[in-house]
Amino acid sequence: TLLEVSARDRRGLIWTVCRAVASLGFTIRSAHVSTFGDEARDVFYVNHEGQALSPEAAEDLRHLVFALLV
């Protein structure tokens, strides 16, 4: 499952996203991190026990990450 994060770059941004993923019991298979000026555009490939997240689990993750980054 792809999680794309576009946010203003700041100290601890990647840690915050990774902590959110782990708090829900998911695993990051790979991450691609890019910074353009003061904007971060990061892509995380997330799974649960080697499988793609269910639509409900993906939505839970999206809401959690959004709430932590606003």
GROMACS .gro file of C-alpha atoms in nm:
model
   70
    1THR     CA    1   0.000   0.000   0.000
    2LEU     CA    2   0.141   0.336  -0.101
    3LEU     CA    3   0.140   0.623   0.149
    4GLU     CA    4   0.244   0.952  -0.006
    5VAL     CA    5   0.321   1.242   0.226
    6SER     CA    6   0.359   1.598   0.102
    7ALA     CA    7   0.428   1.842   0.382
    8ARG     CA    8   0.644   2.130   0.486
    9ASP     CA    9   0.981   1.979   0.575
   10ARG     CA   10   1.064   1.985   0.943
   11ARG     CA   11   1.278   1.806   1.195
   12GLY     CA   12   1.124   1.469   1.284
   13LEU     CA   13   0.884   1.449   0.990
   14ILE     CA   14   0.993   1.101   0.878
   15TRP     CA   15   1.007   0.981   1.240
   16THR     CA   16   0.649   1.101   1.294
   17VAL     CA   17   0.523   0.911   0.990
   18CYS     CA   18   0.717   0.595   1.079
   19ARG     CA   19   0.589   0.606   1.436
   20ALA     CA   20   0.230   0.636   1.310
   21VAL     CA   21   0.277   0.336   1.081
   22ALA     CA   22   0.429   0.128   1.361
   23SER     CA   23   0.163   0.232   1.612
   24LEU     CA   24  -0.100   0.066   1.394
   25GLY     CA   25   0.108  -0.254   1.368
   26PHE     CA   26   0.210  -0.200   1.006
   27THR     CA   27   0.552  -0.233   0.844
   28ILE     CA   28   0.730  -0.004   0.599
   29ARG     CA   29   0.873  -0.215   0.319
   30SER     CA   30   1.055   0.079   0.158
   31ALA     CA   31   1.061   0.456   0.165
   32HIS     CA   32   1.161   0.713  -0.093
   33VAL     CA   33   1.236   1.050   0.061
   34SER     CA   34   1.267   1.374  -0.137
   35THR     CA   35   1.297   1.735  -0.032
   36PHE     CA   36   1.237   2.029  -0.263
   37GLY     CA   37   1.328   2.350  -0.086
   38ASP     CA   38   1.114   2.352   0.226
   39GLU     CA   39   0.869   2.087   0.101
   40ALA     CA   40   0.906   1.716   0.168
   41ARG     CA   41   0.754   1.464  -0.070
   42ASP     CA   42   0.796   1.120   0.078
   43VAL     CA   43   0.657   0.788  -0.037
   44PHE     CA   44   0.623   0.489   0.194
   45TYR     CA   45   0.528   0.137   0.090
   46VAL     CA   46   0.336  -0.003   0.384
   47ASN     CA   47   0.212  -0.355   0.449
   48HIS     CA   48   0.068  -0.567   0.724
   49GLU     CA   49   0.212  -0.916   0.761
   50GLY     CA   50   0.340  -0.895   0.404
   51GLN     CA   51   0.002  -0.802   0.257
   52ALA     CA   52  -0.146  -0.478   0.130
   53LEU     CA   53  -0.356  -0.289   0.381
   54SER     CA   54  -0.730  -0.326   0.364
   55PRO     CA   55  -0.913  -0.014   0.249
   56GLU     CA   56  -1.026   0.047   0.607
   57ALA     CA   57  -0.674   0.009   0.750
   58ALA     CA   58  -0.532   0.238   0.480
   59GLU     CA   59  -0.793   0.500   0.567
   60ASP     CA   60  -0.709   0.471   0.938
   61LEU     CA   61  -0.343   0.527   0.856
   62ARG     CA   62  -0.422   0.822   0.634
   63HIS     CA   63  -0.630   0.988   0.906
   64LEU     CA   64  -0.363   0.930   1.171
   65VAL     CA   65  -0.078   1.067   0.961
   66PHE     CA   66  -0.285   1.368   0.857
   67ALA     CA   67  -0.377   1.445   1.217
   68LEU     CA   68  -0.013   1.425   1.326
   69LEU     CA   69   0.112   1.651   1.048
   70VAL     CA   70  -0.143   1.931   1.062
   0.00000   0.00000   0.00000
